[in-house]
Coordinates of C-alpha atoms in Angstrom, one line a residue:
X93 CA 13.3 -76.8 129.2
X94 CA 12.8 -73.9 126.3
X95 CA 11.6 -70.6 126.7
X96 CA 7.9 -71.1 125.4
X97 CA 7.2 -73.4 128.3
X98 CA 7.1 -70.3 130.3
X99 CA 4.2 -69.1 128.9
X100 CA 2.7 -72.7 128.4
X101 CA 3.9 -72.8 132.8
X102 CA 2.0 -69.5 133.3
X103 CA -1.4 -70.3 131.1
X104 CA -1.4 -74.1 133.8
X105 CA -0.6 -72.1 136.4
X106 CA 2.3 -74.6 137.6
X107 CA 5.5 -73.2 138.6
X108 CA 8.2 -74.0 136.2
X109 CA 11.8 -74.6 137.2
X110 CA 13.8 -73.2 134.0
X111 CA 17.1 -74.2 133.2
X112 CA 20.3 -71.5 131.3
X113 CA 21.0 -72.5 128.1
X114 CA 24.2 -72.0 126.2
X115 CA 22.9 -70.1 123.3
X116 CA 25.1 -66.4 123.8
X117 CA 21.6 -63.8 124.5
X118 CA 21.2 -61.6 121.8
X119 CA 20.8 -58.0 121.9
X120 CA 16.9 -58.1 122.2
X121 CA 16.8 -61.3 124.8
X122 CA 17.3 -60.3 129.2
X123 CA 19.2 -63.7 130.7
X124 CA 17.3 -63.5 134.3
X125 CA 18.1 -65.8 137.1
X126 CA 16.1 -65.7 140.2
X127 CA 15.1 -68.1 142.7
X128 CA 12.6 -70.7 143.4
X129 CA 9.5 -68.9 145.1
X130 CA 8.2 -70.5 148.5
X131 CA 4.7 -70.4 147.1
X132 CA 2.9 -71.1 143.8
X133 CA 1.7 -67.7 143.7
X134 CA 5.4 -66.2 144.1
X135 CA 6.0 -67.7 140.5
X136 CA 3.0 -66.7 138.9
X137 CA 3.5 -62.9 139.5
X138 CA 6.7 -63.3 139.0
X139 CA 5.5 -65.1 135.1
X140 CA 2.6 -62.4 135.0
X141 CA 5.4 -59.7 135.0
X142 CA 7.8 -60.7 132.3
X143 CA 5.5 -61.7 130.1
X144 CA 3.4 -58.3 130.3
X145 CA 7.4 -56.6 130.2
X146 CA 7.8 -58.6 126.9
X147 CA 4.6 -57.3 125.4
X148 CA 5.8 -54.3 126.1
X149 CA 9.2 -53.9 125.0
X150 CA 9.6 -56.6 122.6
X151 CA 11.9 -58.4 124.7
X152 CA 13.0 -61.7 125.2
X153 CA 13.5 -62.9 128.1
X154 CA 15.0 -66.2 129.2
X155 CA 14.7 -67.4 132.8
X156 CA 16.2 -69.5 135.0
X157 CA 14.8 -70.6 138.4
X158 CA 17.1 -72.1 141.0
X159 CA 16.6 -73.5 144.7
X160 CA 18.1 -71.3 147.6
X161 CA 20.8 -73.6 148.2
X162 CA 21.7 -73.3 144.1
X163 CA 21.7 -69.6 143.6
X164 CA 24.8 -68.2 144.8
X165 CA 27.2 -71.1 143.8
X166 CA 25.5 -71.0 140.1
X167 CA 26.0 -67.7 140.4
X168 CA 29.6 -67.1 141.6
X169 CA 30.5 -69.7 138.8
X170 CA 29.2 -67.4 135.7
X171 CA 31.1 -64.8 137.5
X172 CA 34.0 -66.9 137.6
X173 CA 33.4 -67.9 133.8
X174 CA 32.7 -64.3 132.2
X175 CA 29.4 -65.3 132.1
X176 CA 26.9 -63.9 134.5
X177 CA 23.1 -63.3 134.1
X178 CA 22.4 -59.7 133.2
X179 CA 20.2 -59.9 136.2
X180 CA 19.6 -62.1 139.5
X181 CA 17.6 -62.4 142.5
X182 CA 17.6 -64.6 144.9
X183 CA 16.6 -64.5 149.2
X184 CA 20.4 -65.0 150.3
X185 CA 22.0 -62.5 148.5
X186 CA 21.7 -59.8 151.3
X187 CA 23.6 -62.1 153.6
X188 CA 25.9 -63.8 152.3
X189 CA 27.9 -62.0 148.8
X190 CA 25.7 -58.8 147.8
X191 CA 27.9 -56.3 150.4
X192 CA 31.4 -58.0 149.0
X193 CA 30.3 -57.9 145.3
X194 CA 29.9 -54.3 146.0
X195 CA 32.9 -54.3 147.4
X196 CA 35.2 -56.3 144.8
X197 CA 33.4 -53.4 142.3
X198 CA 31.2 -56.6 140.7
X199 CA 27.9 -54.8 140.4
X200 CA 26.7 -52.3 138.4
X201 CA 25.5 -48.8 139.5
X202 CA 21.6 -49.0 139.8
X203 CA 21.5 -45.2 141.1
X204 CA 20.1 -44.1 138.4
X205 CA 16.9 -46.7 138.3
X206 CA 16.7 -46.2 142.1
X207 CA 17.0 -42.9 142.7
X208 CA 14.2 -41.6 141.1
X209 CA 11.9 -43.8 143.1
X210 CA 13.4 -43.1 146.7
X211 CA 10.3 -41.5 147.6
X212 CA 8.5 -44.9 147.6
X213 CA 10.5 -47.1 149.8
X214 CA 10.1 -47.1 153.6
X215 CA 13.2 -46.6 156.0
X216 CA 16.1 -49.2 156.2
X217 CA 15.2 -50.9 152.9
X218 CA 16.6 -48.5 149.7
X219 CA 19.0 -47.6 152.3
X220 CA 20.2 -51.3 152.9
X221 CA 21.0 -51.2 148.7
X222 CA 23.5 -48.4 149.7
X223 CA 27.2 -50.3 149.5
X224 CA 30.5 -49.4 149.6
X225 CA 33.2 -49.8 146.6
X226 CA 36.7 -50.2 147.2
X227 CA 37.6 -49.4 143.2
X228 CA 35.6 -46.6 143.3
X229 CA 35.9 -45.6 147.3
X230 CA 32.2 -44.4 147.5
X231 CA 28.7 -46.0 147.9
X232 CA 26.1 -45.9 145.5
X233 CA 23.0 -48.5 144.8
X234 CA 24.5 -51.4 144.0
X235 CA 21.6 -53.9 144.4
X236 CA 18.0 -53.6 144.0
X237 CA 15.3 -54.3 147.4
X238 CA 12.3 -56.1 147.1
X239 CA 11.0 -57.7 150.0
X240 CA 12.1 -58.1 154.2
X241 CA 11.4 -60.2 156.5
X242 CA 11.9 -60.1 160.1
X243 CA 12.1 -62.3 163.8
X244 CA 8.7 -63.6 165.2
X245 CA 7.0 -65.8 167.3
X246 CA 5.2 -68.6 166.6
X247 CA 3.2 -71.0 169.5
X248 CA 0.5 -73.8 169.5
X249 CA -2.3 -72.0 171.4
X250 CA -3.7 -75.8 171.2
X251 CA -1.0 -77.5 172.9
X252 CA -0.4 -74.5 175.6
X253 CA -4.7 -75.2 176.3
X254 CA -3.3 -78.5 176.6
X255 CA -0.2 -77.8 179.0
X256 CA -2.8 -76.0 181.5
X257 CA -2.7 -72.5 180.2
X258 CA -4.2 -70.0 178.6
X259 CA -2.5 -67.0 176.2
X260 CA -2.6 -64.2 178.6
X261 CA -0.5 -66.2 180.6
X262 CA 2.5 -66.3 179.4
X263 CA 4.9 -63.5 180.4
X264 CA 5.9 -60.3 178.4
X265 CA 9.1 -59.7 180.3
X266 CA 12.4 -61.2 178.8
X267 CA 13.1 -63.8 181.6
X268 CA 10.0 -64.6 182.5
X269 CA 9.2 -65.6 178.4
X270 CA 12.1 -67.6 177.8
X271 CA 11.6 -69.3 181.3
X272 CA 7.7 -69.8 181.1
X273 CA 8.2 -72.0 177.4
X274 CA 11.6 -73.6 179.2
X275 CA 9.8 -74.5 182.4
X276 CA 6.1 -74.3 182.8
X277 CA 4.6 -75.0 179.7
X278 CA 6.5 -77.9 178.8
X279 CA 6.4 -79.8 181.9
X280 CA 2.6 -78.9 181.5
X281 CA 2.4 -81.0 178.5
X282 CA 4.6 -83.4 178.7
X283 CA 2.7 -84.4 181.9
X284 CA -0.7 -83.7 180.4
X285 CA -0.7 -85.7 177.4
X286 CA 2.4 -88.0 178.2
X287 CA 4.3 -87.0 174.7
X288 CA 7.8 -85.8 174.9
X289 CA 7.8 -82.0 172.8
X290 CA 10.0 -79.7 173.7
X291 CA 9.2 -75.8 175.2
X292 CA 11.4 -74.1 172.1
X293 CA 12.2 -74.6 168.8
X294 CA 15.6 -73.3 169.3
X295 CA 17.7 -73.0 165.6
X296 CA 20.9 -74.0 166.6
X297 CA 22.6 -75.4 163.2
X298 CA 26.4 -74.1 161.6
X299 CA 24.4 -74.3 158.4
X300 CA 21.4 -72.9 159.4
X301 CA 20.5 -69.2 158.5
X302 CA 18.0 -69.1 160.6
X303 CA 20.3 -69.4 163.8
X304 CA 22.3 -66.1 163.1
X305 CA 19.1 -64.5 162.8
X306 CA 18.1 -65.4 165.8
X307 CA 20.9 -65.1 167.6
X308 CA 21.6 -61.4 166.7
X309 CA 17.8 -61.0 167.4
X310 CA 18.8 -61.8 171.0
X311 CA 21.9 -60.1 170.5
X312 CA 19.7 -57.3 169.9
X313 CA 17.8 -57.7 172.9
X314 CA 21.2 -56.4 174.9
X315 CA 21.4 -53.4 172.9
X316 CA 25.0 -54.9 171.4
X317 CA 26.2 -52.7 168.9
X318 CA 28.9 -54.7 166.7
X319 CA 30.2 -51.5 164.5
X320 CA 29.2 -48.1 164.2
X321 CA 28.2 -45.9 161.3
X322 CA 31.4 -46.0 159.8
X323 CA 31.4 -49.8 159.9
X324 CA 34.3 -49.9 162.6
X325 CA 34.7 -52.6 164.6
X326 CA 32.9 -52.3 168.4
X327 CA 33.9 -55.4 170.0
X328 CA 36.5 -54.1 172.6
X329 CA 34.2 -52.4 174.0
X330 CA 33.5 -54.1 177.4
X331 CA 29.8 -53.9 177.2
X332 CA 29.8 -55.6 174.0
X333 CA 31.9 -59.0 175.6
X334 CA 29.2 -58.9 178.7
X335 CA 26.0 -58.2 175.9
X336 CA 27.6 -61.1 174.4
X337 CA 28.2 -63.2 177.2
X338 CA 23.9 -62.2 178.1
X339 CA 23.4 -63.2 174.8
X340 CA 24.8 -66.4 174.7
X341 CA 23.9 -67.2 177.4
X342 CA 20.3 -67.1 177.2
X343 CA 20.4 -68.9 173.9
X344 CA 22.1 -71.9 174.9
X345 CA 20.8 -72.3 178.6
X346 CA 17.2 -74.1 177.8
X347 CA 19.4 -76.6 175.2
X348 CA 21.5 -77.7 178.2
X349 CA 18.0 -77.9 180.3
X350 CA 16.6 -79.9 178.0
X351 CA 14.3 -77.3 176.9
X352 CA 14.7 -77.9 172.5
X353 CA 15.4 -80.7 170.9
X354 CA 18.7 -82.5 171.0
X355 CA 18.7 -82.1 166.7
X356 CA 18.5 -78.3 166.7
X357 CA 22.1 -78.1 166.7
X358 CA 22.3 -79.9 163.6
X359 CA 19.2 -77.9 162.1
X360 CA 19.1 -76.6 158.5
X361 CA 16.3 -73.6 158.2
X362 CA 13.9 -76.0 157.6
X363 CA 14.0 -78.0 159.7
X364 CA 12.6 -75.7 162.6
X365 CA 9.8 -75.9 160.5
X366 CA 9.1 -79.5 160.2
X367 CA 9.3 -79.6 164.3
X368 CA 6.6 -77.1 164.6
X369 CA 4.5 -78.5 162.4
X370 CA 4.9 -82.2 163.6
X371 CA 4.0 -80.3 166.9
X372 CA 7.8 -81.2 168.3
X373 CA 8.0 -78.0 169.8
X374 CA 5.3 -76.0 171.4
X375 CA 7.0 -73.0 170.2
X376 CA 9.8 -71.3 168.0
X377 CA 11.5 -68.1 166.3
X378 CA 11.2 -68.0 163.2
X379 CA 12.7 -64.9 160.0
X380 CA 9.2 -65.2 158.1
X381 CA 5.3 -66.8 158.8
X382 CA 6.5 -69.2 156.2
X383 CA 5.1 -71.6 160.1
X384 CA 1.6 -69.9 159.6
X385 CA 2.0 -69.7 155.7
X386 CA 2.3 -73.1 155.2
X387 CA -1.2 -73.5 156.2
X388 CA -2.4 -71.2 155.1
X389 CA -1.1 -72.5 151.3
X390 CA -2.9 -76.2 152.3
X391 CA -6.5 -75.1 153.3
X392 CA -6.4 -73.2 149.4
X393 CA -4.7 -76.3 147.5
X394 CA -7.5 -78.0 145.5
X395 CA -5.4 -81.5 145.4
X396 CA -5.9 -81.6 149.1
X397 CA -8.6 -82.8 150.2
X398 CA -12.3 -81.6 151.6
X399 CA -11.2 -82.5 155.8
X400 CA -6.8 -81.3 155.0
X401 CA -8.4 -78.2 153.6
X402 CA -10.2 -77.7 156.6
X403 CA -7.9 -79.4 159.3
X404 CA -5.5 -76.3 157.6
X405 CA -7.7 -73.9 158.0
X406 CA -8.4 -74.4 161.7
X407 CA -4.7 -74.1 162.6
X408 CA -4.2 -71.1 160.3
X409 CA -7.5 -68.7 162.1
X410 CA -7.5 -70.6 165.5
X411 CA -4.8 -72.9 166.9
X412 CA -1.4 -70.7 165.4
X413 CA -0.5 -67.4 167.0
X414 CA 2.5 -65.1 165.4
X415 CA 3.5 -62.8 167.7
X416 CA 6.5 -60.9 168.4
X417 CA 9.1 -61.1 170.6
X418 CA 9.1 -60.3 175.0
X419 CA 10.3 -56.8 176.0
X420 CA 14.2 -56.3 176.4
X421 CA 15.7 -57.6 179.5
X422 CA 16.0 -53.5 180.8
X423 CA 12.8 -53.4 180.1
X424 CA 12.4 -51.9 176.6
X425 CA 10.6 -52.4 173.8
X426 CA 12.4 -54.8 171.5
X427 CA 13.8 -52.8 168.0
X428 CA 13.8 -55.2 165.2
X429 CA 16.8 -55.7 162.7
X430 CA 15.4 -56.3 159.0
X431 CA 17.0 -58.4 156.4
X432 CA 16.1 -56.7 153.1
X433 CA 16.0 -59.1 149.9
X434 CA 18.4 -57.8 147.2
X435 CA 18.5 -58.6 143.9
X436 CA 21.7 -57.1 140.9
X437 CA 23.2 -56.3 138.2
X438 CA 26.3 -57.2 137.3
X439 CA 29.5 -55.3 135.4
X440 CA 29.7 -57.8 133.1
X441 CA 25.7 -58.3 132.3
X442 CA 26.1 -58.5 128.3
X443 CA 22.9 -56.2 128.7
X444 CA 22.9 -53.9 131.6
X445 CA 20.3 -51.4 129.7
X446 CA 17.7 -53.5 129.1
X447 CA 18.2 -55.1 132.9
X448 CA 17.6 -52.1 134.2
X449 CA 14.6 -51.4 132.6
X450 CA 13.1 -54.6 133.4
X451 CA 14.0 -54.0 137.0
X452 CA 12.1 -50.1 136.5
X453 CA 9.3 -51.8 135.4
X454 CA 9.5 -54.7 138.2
X455 CA 9.2 -52.0 140.9
X456 CA 5.9 -50.8 140.0
X457 CA 3.4 -51.5 142.6
X458 CA 1.5 -53.3 139.7
X459 CA 3.7 -55.7 139.4
X460 CA 5.9 -55.9 143.0
X461 CA 2.7 -56.0 145.1
X462 CA 1.0 -59.4 143.3
X463 CA 5.0 -60.9 143.9
X464 CA 5.2 -60.0 147.2
X465 CA 2.1 -61.0 148.4
X466 CA 2.1 -64.0 146.5
X467 CA 4.2 -64.8 149.2
X468 CA 1.3 -65.4 151.2
X469 CA 2.6 -62.9 154.1
X470 CA 6.2 -64.8 154.3
X471 CA 7.9 -61.7 152.7
X472 CA 6.5 -58.1 153.3
X473 CA 7.0 -55.7 150.8
X474 CA 9.9 -52.6 150.9
X475 CA 7.7 -50.2 149.2
X476 CA 5.6 -47.1 151.5
X477 CA 2.5 -48.1 149.4
X478 CA 2.6 -51.8 149.4
X479 CA 2.6 -51.8 153.3
X480 CA -0.5 -49.9 153.0
X481 CA -2.2 -52.3 151.3
X482 CA -5.4 -54.1 153.3
X483 CA -3.6 -57.6 152.5
X484 CA -1.3 -56.9 155.7
X485 CA -4.6 -56.3 157.4
X486 CA -6.4 -59.3 156.3
X487 CA -5.6 -61.7 159.8
X488 CA -3.8 -61.7 162.9
X489 CA -0.5 -63.0 161.6
X490 CA 0.0 -60.5 158.8
X491 CA -0.9 -57.5 161.1
X492 CA 1.2 -58.9 163.8
X493 CA 3.9 -58.6 160.7
X494 CA 2.4 -55.4 159.5
X495 CA 2.8 -54.5 163.2
X496 CA 6.5 -55.0 163.7
X497 CA 7.7 -53.5 161.1
X498 CA 5.5 -50.4 161.4
X499 CA 7.5 -49.6 165.0
X500 CA 10.5 -49.1 163.1
X501 CA 13.1 -51.7 162.3
X502 CA 17.4 -51.8 162.1
X503 CA 19.9 -52.8 159.2
X504 CA 22.4 -55.8 159.5
X505 CA 25.9 -55.4 160.2
X506 CA 26.9 -56.4 156.7
X507 CA 26.0 -52.7 155.3
X508 CA 28.5 -50.8 157.2
X509 CA 31.2 -53.3 156.8
X510 CA 31.0 -56.1 153.7
X511 CA 33.1 -58.8 155.8
X512 CA 29.9 -59.9 158.2
X513 CA 29.0 -61.7 155.0
X514 CA 31.9 -64.0 155.5
X515 CA 31.3 -64.1 159.2
X516 CA 27.6 -65.1 158.0
X517 CA 28.8 -67.6 156.3
X518 CA 30.8 -68.9 158.3
X519 CA 27.9 -68.3 161.5
X520 CA 30.8 -67.6 164.0
X521 CA 26.8 -67.2 166.1
X522 CA 26.0 -70.6 165.5
X523 CA 29.8 -72.0 166.4
X524 CA 29.7 -70.4 168.8
X525 CA 26.6 -71.7 170.4
X526 CA 28.4 -75.4 169.3
X527 CA 31.2 -74.6 171.1
X528 CA 28.8 -74.3 174.9
X529 CA 26.2 -77.3 174.2
X530 CA 28.3 -79.8 172.4
X531 CA 31.7 -79.3 173.5
X532 CA 31.5 -77.8 176.7
X533 CA 33.3 -74.8 176.7
X534 CA 31.7 -72.4 178.5
X535 CA 30.3 -69.4 177.7
X536 CA 32.6 -66.5 178.4
X537 CA 35.5 -68.9 176.0
X538 CA 32.7 -69.2 173.2
X539 CA 32.5 -65.0 173.4
X540 CA 36.1 -64.4 173.6
X541 CA 36.4 -66.7 170.1
X542 CA 34.0 -65.0 168.5
X543 CA 34.9 -61.6 169.3
X544 CA 38.9 -62.7 168.2
X545 CA 37.2 -64.1 164.9
X546 CA 35.0 -61.3 164.8
X547 CA 37.9 -58.7 164.8
X548 CA 40.4 -61.3 162.5
X549 CA 38.0 -61.5 159.6
X550 CA 36.0 -57.9 159.9
X551 CA 39.1 -55.7 161.8

């Protein structure tokens, strides 16, 4: 579509898909590639920021939006051909490519933009973008933070009640929590309803980012540290292997005991959501509150009937609970890892200075906050002011997210050792799960294989 459709799409309040043209960018044209929003409100907030920037600067922005699964392949192809966009953002850059691109000297240093606003960011947000460049042999701000996510537990209150339990019956200790959903809740629900629902929705697919984020949370529960602050591997420490065995045992046991849908080993990212919304599962863990957010979006969707909107409202406000994980096996509270979603400006970009100008404009609270809040709670702010917006106190789901982040977070291994992006792409974590549940490999042997692969790739 031509660029003028962007303005038309904004006026209509519709999310549009823009395809990049083959016409070279002019000096006053900025090429922007952006992931397609999960909700209409996200895209509309982005469109408003773009129009405001155009009006302020006279720069014409050519926006192309793609689905999340297409962003990395398209960006890599553009880099290989020497024609990358001026600025780009995708929800998966942080996990899979950002640190690698920084190491390979493909990214523009954004220190001049981010350093002046450094005090605006919450801990472990801006620091996550401080990446190592093997050409300069130094770290710098090679990506920019827009929003973040962490792991949550969500369950159906009505399914729990149908099973004969109240929320106060859910244990808070690690072993008791998982045993309750796997045994008591599932058994009670099946006995009361005659329906073959499962107690736990456990993502285990190799093609799923949910599966490795979830497993790494289990690993954190066992206090496993795979790298030190300099990025050196710690996997030869016997306590690391012991912790990985504990985490993998706990992650795979519900499946082997029949408390997880058999299809979970092939789930992609949307599939645990689908199973939850269909009430095939009573409880699941997810790296955003999109499970609850789907019903919030439905209850405000004018295209649905009054009855459908009323059902959605009841689900959101009354029947779904968002909460954190139980205490760790050692009894201490969970500390969550924060996945900071990042964008980049490429060294090969034709209009880097204008791209930096747009970035500085987008990071202003009047532009960034509506964009983040347009996700209906699916993403959490990276700035201190954004965190304290009344938006995060408006209902129990958002308040739960707020409380988890306010308790403090830790970062991912790839911020210290970029080669963990390769391990995440391979999903060595889910491969180990599948070795146990599909190939009858012992947990100990699967962990040995995992450690060997970590050493081979990241050593």
